[in-house]
mmCIF file of C-alpha atoms in Angstrom:
data_model
loop_
_atom_site.group_PDB
_atom_site.id
_atom_site.type_symbol
_atom_site.label_atom_id
_atom_site.label_comp_id
_atom_site.label_asym_id
_atom_site.label_seq_id
_atom_site.Cartn_x
_atom_site.Cartn_y
_atom_site.Cartn_z
ATOM 1 C CA MET G 4 10.770 -7.982 11.409
ATOM 2 C CA THR G 5 9.644 -9.702 8.205
ATOM 3 C CA VAL G 6 9.435 -7.443 5.158
ATOM 4 C CA ARG G 7 5.784 -7.047 4.205
ATOM 5 C CA GLN G 8 4.436 -7.525 0.731
ATOM 6 C CA SER G 9 3.018 -4.078 -0.006
ATOM 7 C CA ILE G 10 2.986 -0.499 1.239
ATOM 8 C CA VAL G 11 -0.378 1.258 1.321
ATOM 9 C CA PHE G 12 -0.673 5.006 1.809
ATOM 10 C CA ASN G 13 -3.497 7.013 3.306
ATOM 11 C CA GLY G 14 -3.420 10.493 4.754
ATOM 12 C CA ASP G 15 -4.182 14.167 4.685
ATOM 13 C CA LEU G 16 -4.738 15.916 1.389
ATOM 14 C CA GLY G 17 -1.528 17.797 0.650
ATOM 15 C CA SER G 18 0.588 15.604 2.919
ATOM 16 C CA GLY G 19 2.799 14.437 0.050
ATOM 17 C CA LYS G 20 1.398 10.923 -0.461
ATOM 18 C CA SER G 21 1.769 11.066 -4.230
ATOM 19 C CA THR G 22 5.328 12.401 -4.226
ATOM 20 C CA VAL G 23 6.469 9.904 -1.596
ATOM 21 C CA SER G 24 4.633 6.869 -2.965
ATOM 22 C CA VAL G 25 5.889 7.450 -6.526
ATOM 23 C CA GLU G 26 9.524 7.563 -5.400
ATOM 24 C CA ILE G 27 9.199 4.615 -3.025
ATOM 25 C CA ALA G 28 7.676 2.513 -5.812
ATOM 26 C CA LYS G 29 10.642 3.394 -8.034
ATOM 27 C CA ARG G 30 13.234 2.575 -5.380
ATOM 28 C CA LEU G 31 11.664 -0.736 -4.437
ATOM 29 C CA GLY G 32 10.839 -1.692 -8.009
ATOM 30 C CA LEU G 33 7.118 -2.064 -7.273
ATOM 31 C CA ARG G 34 4.049 -1.112 -9.289
ATOM 32 C CA ARG G 35 2.145 1.896 -7.964
ATOM 33 C CA VAL G 36 -1.634 2.291 -8.064
ATOM 34 C CA SER G 37 -3.269 5.637 -7.205
ATOM 35 C CA VAL G 38 -6.961 5.657 -6.344
ATOM 36 C CA GLY G 39 -6.786 9.447 -6.074
ATOM 37 C CA ASP G 40 -5.867 9.651 -9.751
ATOM 38 C CA LEU G 41 -8.786 7.384 -10.549
ATOM 39 C CA TYR G 42 -11.227 9.559 -8.593
ATOM 40 C CA ARG G 43 -9.927 12.712 -10.297
ATOM 41 C CA GLN G 44 -10.449 11.056 -13.675
ATOM 42 C CA MET G 45 -13.998 10.066 -12.666
ATOM 43 C CA ALA G 46 -14.674 13.648 -11.538
ATOM 44 C CA GLN G 47 -13.470 15.059 -14.856
ATOM 45 C CA GLU G 48 -15.623 12.609 -16.799
ATOM 46 C CA ARG G 49 -18.662 13.777 -14.789
ATOM 47 C CA GLN G 50 -17.600 17.460 -15.075
ATOM 48 C CA MET G 51 -17.372 17.691 -11.279
ATOM 49 C CA THR G 52 -14.768 18.922 -8.819
ATOM 50 C CA ALA G 53 -13.141 16.390 -6.500
ATOM 51 C CA LEU G 54 -15.272 17.704 -3.612
ATOM 52 C CA GLN G 55 -18.469 17.450 -5.660
ATOM 53 C CA LEU G 56 -17.649 13.831 -6.531
ATOM 54 C CA ASN G 57 -17.103 13.062 -2.834
ATOM 55 C CA LEU G 58 -20.460 14.571 -1.931
ATOM 56 C CA HIS G 59 -22.097 12.724 -4.838
ATOM 57 C CA ALA G 60 -20.532 9.462 -3.634
ATOM 58 C CA GLU G 61 -22.326 9.875 -0.296
ATOM 59 C CA LEU G 62 -25.585 9.309 -2.228
ATOM 60 C CA ASP G 63 -24.432 7.044 -5.065
ATOM 61 C CA GLN G 64 -22.761 3.861 -3.827
ATOM 62 C CA ALA G 65 -21.760 2.895 -7.363
ATOM 63 C CA VAL G 66 -18.918 5.444 -7.248
ATOM 64 C CA ASP G 67 -17.205 3.749 -4.298
ATOM 65 C CA GLY G 68 -18.346 0.285 -5.331
ATOM 66 C CA TYR G 69 -16.290 0.289 -8.517
ATOM 67 C CA VAL G 70 -13.140 1.511 -6.770
ATOM 68 C CA ASP G 71 -13.637 -0.828 -3.791
ATOM 69 C CA GLN G 72 -13.888 -3.868 -6.026
ATOM 70 C CA LEU G 73 -10.732 -2.829 -7.837
ATOM 71 C CA GLN G 74 -8.832 -2.568 -4.530
ATOM 72 C CA GLN G 75 -10.199 -5.872 -3.242
ATOM 73 C CA ASN G 76 -9.113 -7.613 -6.440
ATOM 74 C CA ILE G 77 -5.607 -6.146 -6.201
ATOM 75 C CA ALA G 78 -5.311 -7.085 -2.516
ATOM 76 C CA ALA G 79 -6.462 -10.647 -3.250
ATOM 77 C CA SER G 80 -3.975 -11.033 -6.100
ATOM 78 C CA GLY G 81 -1.037 -11.160 -3.680
ATOM 79 C CA GLU G 82 1.003 -8.768 -5.816
ATOM 80 C CA SER G 83 3.558 -6.673 -3.915
ATOM 81 C CA LEU G 84 2.913 -3.044 -4.789
ATOM 82 C CA VAL G 85 2.600 0.530 -3.565
ATOM 83 C CA MET G 86 -1.017 1.669 -3.191
ATOM 84 C CA ASP G 87 -2.018 5.325 -2.763
ATOM 85 C CA SER G 88 -5.582 5.124 -1.488
ATOM 86 C CA ARG G 89 -7.574 6.466 1.439
ATOM 87 C CA LEU G 90 -9.141 3.058 2.089
ATOM 88 C CA ALA G 91 -6.511 0.508 1.015
ATOM 89 C CA TRP G 92 -5.563 -0.075 4.667
ATOM 90 C CA HIS G 93 -9.066 -1.538 5.116
ATOM 91 C CA PHE G 94 -8.664 -4.035 2.258
ATOM 92 C CA PHE G 95 -4.995 -5.029 2.576
ATOM 93 C CA THR G 96 -3.789 -7.288 5.401
ATOM 94 C CA ASP G 97 -0.160 -8.117 4.627
ATOM 95 C CA ALA G 98 1.025 -4.539 4.052
ATOM 96 C CA LEU G 99 2.798 -1.691 5.812
ATOM 97 C CA LYS G 100 -0.047 0.759 6.361
ATOM 98 C CA VAL G 101 1.278 4.325 6.227
ATOM 99 C CA HIS G 102 -0.830 7.320 7.261
ATOM 100 C CA MET G 103 0.659 10.695 6.318
ATOM 101 C CA ILE G 104 -0.295 13.901 8.120
ATOM 102 C CA THR G 105 0.693 17.549 7.886
ATOM 103 C CA ASP G 106 -0.272 20.943 9.260
ATOM 104 C CA PRO G 107 -3.540 22.061 7.531
ATOM 105 C CA THR G 108 -2.111 25.422 6.473
ATOM 106 C CA GLU G 109 0.989 23.774 5.008
ATOM 107 C CA ALA G 110 -1.220 21.250 3.203
ATOM 108 C CA ALA G 111 -3.299 24.045 1.651
ATOM 109 C CA ARG G 112 -0.128 25.880 0.609
ATOM 110 C CA ARG G 113 1.195 22.776 -1.150
ATOM 111 C CA VAL G 114 -2.076 22.138 -2.960
ATOM 112 C CA LEU G 115 -2.209 25.755 -4.157
ATOM 113 C CA ALA G 116 1.360 25.545 -5.446
ATOM 114 C CA ARG G 117 0.805 22.525 -7.678
ATOM 115 C CA PRO G 118 -0.813 22.712 -11.128
ATOM 116 C CA SER G 119 -4.588 22.734 -10.800
ATOM 117 C CA GLY G 120 -7.070 20.916 -12.984
ATOM 118 C CA PRO G 121 -10.830 21.128 -13.484
ATOM 119 C CA ALA G 122 -11.365 18.626 -10.653
ATOM 120 C CA GLU G 123 -9.263 20.519 -8.119
ATOM 121 C CA SER G 124 -8.646 24.293 -8.078
ATOM 122 C CA TYR G 125 -8.797 26.969 -5.367
ATOM 123 C CA ALA G 126 -8.716 30.772 -5.424
ATOM 124 C CA SER G 127 -6.941 31.376 -2.098
ATOM 125 C CA LEU G 128 -5.118 29.729 0.793
ATOM 126 C CA GLU G 129 -8.168 29.999 3.043
ATOM 127 C CA GLU G 130 -10.460 28.518 0.392
ATOM 128 C CA ALA G 131 -8.040 25.649 -0.168
ATOM 129 C CA LYS G 132 -7.804 24.998 3.582
ATOM 130 C CA ALA G 133 -11.600 25.028 4.006
ATOM 131 C CA LYS G 134 -12.291 22.860 0.943
ATOM 132 C CA LEU G 135 -9.629 20.307 1.866
ATOM 133 C CA ARG G 136 -11.122 19.985 5.337
ATOM 134 C CA GLU G 137 -14.643 19.652 3.920
ATOM 135 C CA ARG G 138 -13.504 17.016 1.447
ATOM 136 C CA SER G 139 -11.698 15.036 4.139
ATOM 137 C CA GLU G 140 -14.719 15.156 6.464
ATOM 138 C CA SER G 141 -16.981 14.038 3.619
ATOM 139 C CA GLU G 142 -14.766 11.000 3.055
ATOM 140 C CA ARG G 143 -14.551 10.253 6.761
ATOM 141 C CA SER G 144 -18.335 10.371 7.219
ATOM 142 C CA ARG G 145 -18.883 8.225 4.136
ATOM 143 C CA PHE G 146 -16.414 5.570 5.293
ATOM 144 C CA ILE G 147 -17.937 5.418 8.784
ATOM 145 C CA VAL G 148 -21.463 4.972 7.416
ATOM 146 C CA ARG G 149 -20.561 2.624 4.557
ATOM 147 C CA TYR G 150 -17.779 0.516 6.060
ATOM 148 C CA GLY G 151 -17.953 1.131 9.807
ATOM 149 C CA VAL G 152 -14.328 2.316 9.894
ATOM 150 C CA ASP G 153 -12.837 5.675 10.874
ATOM 151 C CA LYS G 154 -9.897 6.777 8.724
ATOM 152 C CA ALA G 155 -8.910 9.304 11.419
ATOM 153 C CA ARG G 156 -8.203 6.561 13.987
ATOM 154 C CA LEU G 157 -4.438 6.159 14.242
ATOM 155 C CA ARG G 158 -4.556 2.530 15.375
ATOM 156 C CA ASN G 159 -5.758 1.563 11.899
ATOM 157 C CA TYR G 160 -2.195 2.077 10.679
ATOM 158 C CA ASP G 161 1.349 0.828 11.244
ATOM 159 C CA LEU G 162 3.214 4.070 10.607
ATOM 160 C CA ILE G 163 2.118 7.691 11.106
ATOM 161 C CA CYS G 164 4.410 10.143 9.310
ATOM 162 C CA ASP G 165 4.200 13.928 9.747
ATOM 163 C CA SER G 166 5.588 15.646 6.658
ATOM 164 C CA THR G 167 5.056 19.250 7.810
ATOM 165 C CA ARG G 168 8.763 20.178 7.950
ATOM 166 C CA ALA G 169 10.392 16.990 6.669
ATOM 167 C CA THR G 170 11.653 16.859 3.098
ATOM 168 C CA PRO G 171 10.315 14.154 0.762
ATOM 169 C CA ALA G 172 13.768 12.521 0.878
ATOM 170 C CA GLN G 173 13.649 12.306 4.689
ATOM 171 C CA VAL G 174 10.118 10.898 4.669
ATOM 172 C CA ILE G 175 11.010 8.338 1.991
ATOM 173 C CA ALA G 176 14.134 7.185 3.835
ATOM 174 C CA HIS G 177 12.228 6.679 7.102
ATOM 175 C CA ILE G 178 9.383 4.760 5.445
ATOM 176 C CA ILE G 179 11.767 2.444 3.598
ATOM 177 C CA ASP G 180 13.725 1.872 6.822
ATOM 178 C CA ALA G 181 10.481 0.929 8.585
ATOM 179 C CA TYR G 182 9.405 -1.301 5.676
ATOM 180 C CA GLU G 183 12.716 -3.146 5.670
ATOM 181 C CA GLY G 184 12.853 -3.516 9.473
ATOM 182 C CA ARG G 185 15.604 -1.011 10.334
ATOM 183 C CA LEU G 186 13.389 1.524 12.102
ATOM 184 C CA GLY G 187 10.964 0.977 14.992
ATOM 185 C CA ALA G 188 10.756 -2.776 14.489
ATOM 186 C CA ASP G 189 9.754 -3.424 18.111
ATOM 187 C CA VAL G 190 6.950 -0.847 18.046
ATOM 188 C CA LEU G 191 5.692 -2.050 14.669
ATOM 189 C CA ARG G 192 5.729 -5.640 15.898
ATOM 190 C CA ASP G 193 4.335 -5.221 19.412
ATOM 191 C CA ALA G 194 2.333 -1.996 19.609
ATOM 192 C CA PRO G 195 1.729 -0.188 16.331
ATOM 193 C CA PRO G 196 1.523 2.460 15.153
ATOM 194 C CA LEU G 197 5.036 3.873 15.128
ATOM 195 C CA LEU G 198 4.716 7.670 15.097
ATOM 196 C CA LEU G 199 7.175 9.919 13.255
ATOM 197 C CA LEU G 200 6.014 13.345 14.414
ATOM 198 C CA ASP G 201 7.103 16.912 13.817
ATOM 199 C CA PRO G 202 8.474 17.852 17.266
ATOM 200 C CA ALA G 203 7.346 21.452 16.717
ATOM 201 C CA ARG G 204 3.719 20.251 16.651
ATOM 202 C CA VAL G 205 3.806 18.208 19.883
ATOM 203 C CA TYR G 206 2.472 19.793 23.094
ATOM 204 C CA PRO G 207 4.161 19.529 26.499
ATOM 205 C CA THR G 208 2.126 18.438 29.509
ATOM 206 C CA GLU G 209 4.439 19.759 32.227
ATOM 207 C CA GLU G 210 5.434 23.315 33.126
ATOM 208 C CA ILE G 211 8.841 24.263 31.798
ATOM 209 C CA GLY G 212 10.082 25.182 35.286
ATOM 210 C CA ALA G 213 9.385 21.683 36.585
ATOM 211 C CA LEU G 214 11.423 19.975 33.880
ATOM 212 C CA ARG G 215 15.082 19.380 34.661
ATOM 213 C CA GLY G 216 17.888 18.784 32.213
ATOM 214 C CA LEU G 217 16.231 20.359 29.169
ATOM 215 C CA GLY G 218 19.251 22.561 28.612
ATOM 216 C CA ASP G 219 21.766 19.765 29.053
ATOM 217 C CA GLY G 220 24.093 20.528 26.158
ATOM 218 C CA GLY G 221 25.824 17.183 26.482
ATOM 219 C CA PHE G 222 22.604 15.251 25.996
ATOM 220 C CA VAL G 223 21.419 17.462 23.135
ATOM 221 C CA GLY G 224 24.764 17.274 21.340
ATOM 222 C CA ALA G 225 25.019 13.528 21.804
ATOM 223 C CA VAL G 226 21.849 12.872 19.804
ATOM 224 C CA ALA G 227 23.188 12.204 16.313
ATOM 225 C CA GLY G 228 19.801 11.928 14.591
ATOM 226 C CA ASP G 229 16.118 11.394 15.269
ATOM 227 C CA GLU G 230 16.515 7.629 14.802
ATOM 228 C CA ALA G 231 18.933 7.632 17.778
ATOM 229 C CA LEU G 232 16.228 8.848 20.162
ATOM 230 C CA GLU G 233 14.241 6.371 22.216
ATOM 231 C CA PRO G 234 10.605 6.774 21.117
ATOM 232 C CA LEU G 235 8.560 9.303 23.083
ATOM 233 C CA THR G 236 5.314 8.222 24.712
ATOM 234 C CA ILE G 237 2.535 10.219 23.068
ATOM 235 C CA GLY G 238 -1.199 10.810 23.451
ATOM 236 C CA PHE G 239 -3.538 12.078 20.749
ATOM 237 C CA THR G 240 -6.816 13.951 21.226
ATOM 238 C CA GLY G 241 -7.979 13.528 17.653
ATOM 239 C CA GLU G 242 -6.480 16.934 16.857
ATOM 240 C CA TYR G 243 -3.421 17.460 19.066
ATOM 241 C CA PHE G 244 -0.405 15.290 19.916
ATOM 242 C CA PHE G 245 1.019 15.630 23.441
ATOM 243 C CA VAL G 246 3.890 14.171 25.476
ATOM 244 C CA VAL G 247 3.120 11.725 28.260
ATOM 245 C CA ASP G 248 6.752 10.743 28.754
ATOM 246 C CA GLY G 249 9.826 12.122 26.988
ATOM 247 C CA HIS G 250 9.942 15.922 27.393
ATOM 248 C CA ARG G 251 13.750 15.867 27.486
ATOM 249 C CA ARG G 252 13.987 13.879 24.255
ATOM 250 C CA LEU G 253 11.399 16.134 22.582
ATOM 251 C CA SER G 254 13.385 19.182 23.671
ATOM 252 C CA ALA G 255 16.592 17.672 22.261
ATOM 253 C CA ALA G 256 14.851 17.044 18.939
ATOM 254 C CA LEU G 257 13.726 20.674 18.790
ATOM 255 C CA ARG G 258 17.135 22.061 19.752
ATOM 256 C CA ASN G 259 18.783 19.882 17.103
ATOM 257 C CA GLY G 260 16.308 21.003 14.450
ATOM 258 C CA PHE G 261 14.972 17.503 13.726
ATOM 259 C CA PRO G 262 11.890 17.588 11.442
ATOM 260 C CA MET G 263 10.641 14.264 12.837
ATOM 261 C CA VAL G 264 10.895 12.400 16.128
ATOM 262 C CA PRO G 265 9.930 8.741 16.788
ATOM 263 C CA ALA G 266 7.167 7.963 19.270
ATOM 264 C CA ARG G 267 4.757 5.289 20.414
ATOM 265 C CA LEU G 268 1.043 5.915 20.989
ATOM 266 C CA VAL G 269 -0.211 5.352 24.521
ATOM 267 C CA ALA G 270 -3.792 6.593 24.036
ATOM 268 C CA GLU G 271 -5.977 8.358 21.498
ATOM 269 C CA VAL G 272 -9.238 10.269 21.974
ATOM 270 C CA ASP G 273 -11.293 8.309 24.538
ATOM 271 C CA GLU G 274 -8.642 5.721 25.452
ATOM 272 C CA PRO G 275 -7.247 6.068 29.014
ATOM 273 C CA VAL G 276 -3.847 7.652 29.646
ATOM 274 C CA VAL G 277 -3.528 7.443 33.437
ATOM 275 C CA GLY G 278 -5.971 7.146 36.322
ATOM 276 C CA GLY G 279 -8.886 6.505 34.015
ATOM 277 C CA MET G 280 -8.459 9.882 32.285
ATOM 278 C CA SER G 281 -8.969 9.757 28.530
ATOM 279 C CA ALA G 282 -6.499 11.355 26.136
ATOM 280 C CA VAL G 283 -8.887 14.274 25.628
ATOM 281 C CA GLU G 284 -9.389 14.745 29.388
ATOM 282 C CA TYR G 285 -5.685 14.431 30.184
ATOM 283 C CA PHE G 286 -4.749 16.996 27.543
ATOM 284 C CA ALA G 287 -7.336 19.498 28.823
ATOM 285 C CA ALA G 288 -6.160 19.034 32.423
ATOM 286 C CA GLN G 289 -2.416 19.216 31.755
ATOM 287 C CA VAL G 290 -2.029 21.725 28.932
ATOM 288 C CA ARG G 291 -2.653 25.294 30.100
ATOM 289 C CA PRO G 292 -1.707 28.579 28.433
ATOM 290 C CA GLY G 293 1.368 28.939 30.645
ATOM 291 C CA THR G 294 2.494 25.422 29.725
ATOM 292 C CA VAL G 295 2.384 26.364 26.055
ATOM 293 C CA TYR G 296 3.950 29.833 26.442
ATOM 294 C CA GLY G 297 6.867 28.508 28.495
ATOM 295 C CA TRP G 298 7.614 25.727 26.014
ATOM 296 C CA GLU G 299 7.412 28.148 23.085
ATOM 297 C CA ALA G 300 9.829 30.593 24.711
ATOM 298 C CA ALA G 301 12.339 27.867 25.586
ATOM 299 C CA HIS G 302 12.401 26.433 22.048
ATOM 300 C CA ASP G 303 11.591 29.429 19.819
ATOM 301 C CA ILE G 304 8.538 27.793 18.251
ATOM 302 C CA GLU G 305 4.845 28.634 17.985
ATOM 303 C CA LEU G 306 2.111 26.260 19.100
ATOM 304 C CA PRO G 307 -1.504 27.313 18.512
ATOM 305 C CA LEU G 308 -3.392 27.548 21.790
ATOM 306 C CA PRO G 309 -5.812 24.612 21.996
ATOM 307 C CA GLU G 310 -9.517 25.401 22.070
ATOM 308 C CA HIS G 311 -9.877 24.697 25.783
ATOM 309 C CA CYS G 312 -7.206 27.357 26.477
ATOM 310 C CA LEU G 313 -9.004 29.934 24.347
ATOM 311 C CA ARG G 314 -12.292 29.806 26.191
ATOM 312 C CA ALA G 315 -13.301 33.100 27.740
ATOM 313 C CA GLY G 316 -11.116 34.038 30.694
ATOM 314 C CA ASP G 317 -9.279 30.723 30.757
ATOM 315 C CA SER G 318 -5.741 32.074 30.953
ATOM 316 C CA VAL G 319 -6.725 34.712 33.521
ATOM 317 C CA LEU G 320 -8.548 32.222 35.728
ATOM 318 C CA ALA G 321 -5.651 29.820 35.508
ATOM 319 C CA GLY G 322 -3.193 32.489 36.565
ATOM 320 C CA ASP G 323 -1.110 32.025 33.435
ATOM 321 C CA PRO G 324 0.999 34.838 32.038
ATOM 322 C CA ALA G 325 0.431 36.274 28.594
ATOM 323 C CA PRO G 326 3.128 35.749 25.984
ATOM 324 C CA GLY G 327 6.196 37.859 26.746
ATOM 325 C CA ALA G 328 5.175 38.512 30.336
#
């Protein structure tokens, strides 16, 4: 794989984009530009919070227009750099487009822990979680209306990196390996994005009793690191990641304590998985309360029950046991 000119970062608020992009720029000797810093400065100058500026930008196109022109000029210059921006992937062509994600509660915890400024401060974990979600949805709606692009669509990117349990050093090493062609080169070349997911946030789609070889100690012990695993085949509902193929490899990653596992995306949201079933339909049909409870018990993890499993009487009607039964 040919090394690309730039690396552009987009992703969840609190996912670690700033920390990771700063260090990657240092290691690669590239200039770093942060649009988030620019927006925070603009908010301070207008005596607004970051959320208020986002809502204001929905009505005043001049806010985005200035920043958009800046990004277009940088992209056209041909300079190799690291760009931290929620829309740079739309303007840059010859770049590794990295989308960082994390668990919403973990993101809120990180944001609360860092020094706050007049443009961004929260009184509690729940307030931070709610405001971050509102701010992200404001941006998403604005980008769809103004540019006709959806920042939540994974196929906009080359690399999806879940930082929920991974350290910044682990995230940085994986991104640089992908940038320099040592990690997932075939997926990045033929069928991006390459997914680096937290295995503890991926849902099974088969009952634990029907899966053979999950406890194979030889296989688990033989996996030296997450990069040694063949990529899982994954679907995405727009909210949840789930296994289509690779339960044994996912189990090995969990038993080895890996914070990330490589995967390729087979379908997202309304794209078909098998038999004409969309990712959303397949997930609802395959993931039942018992599927989740059995996987949790086998791997000592907790997976929130998806909304379709929480509907009134669902677990009773499905004949699924309650946790601990």
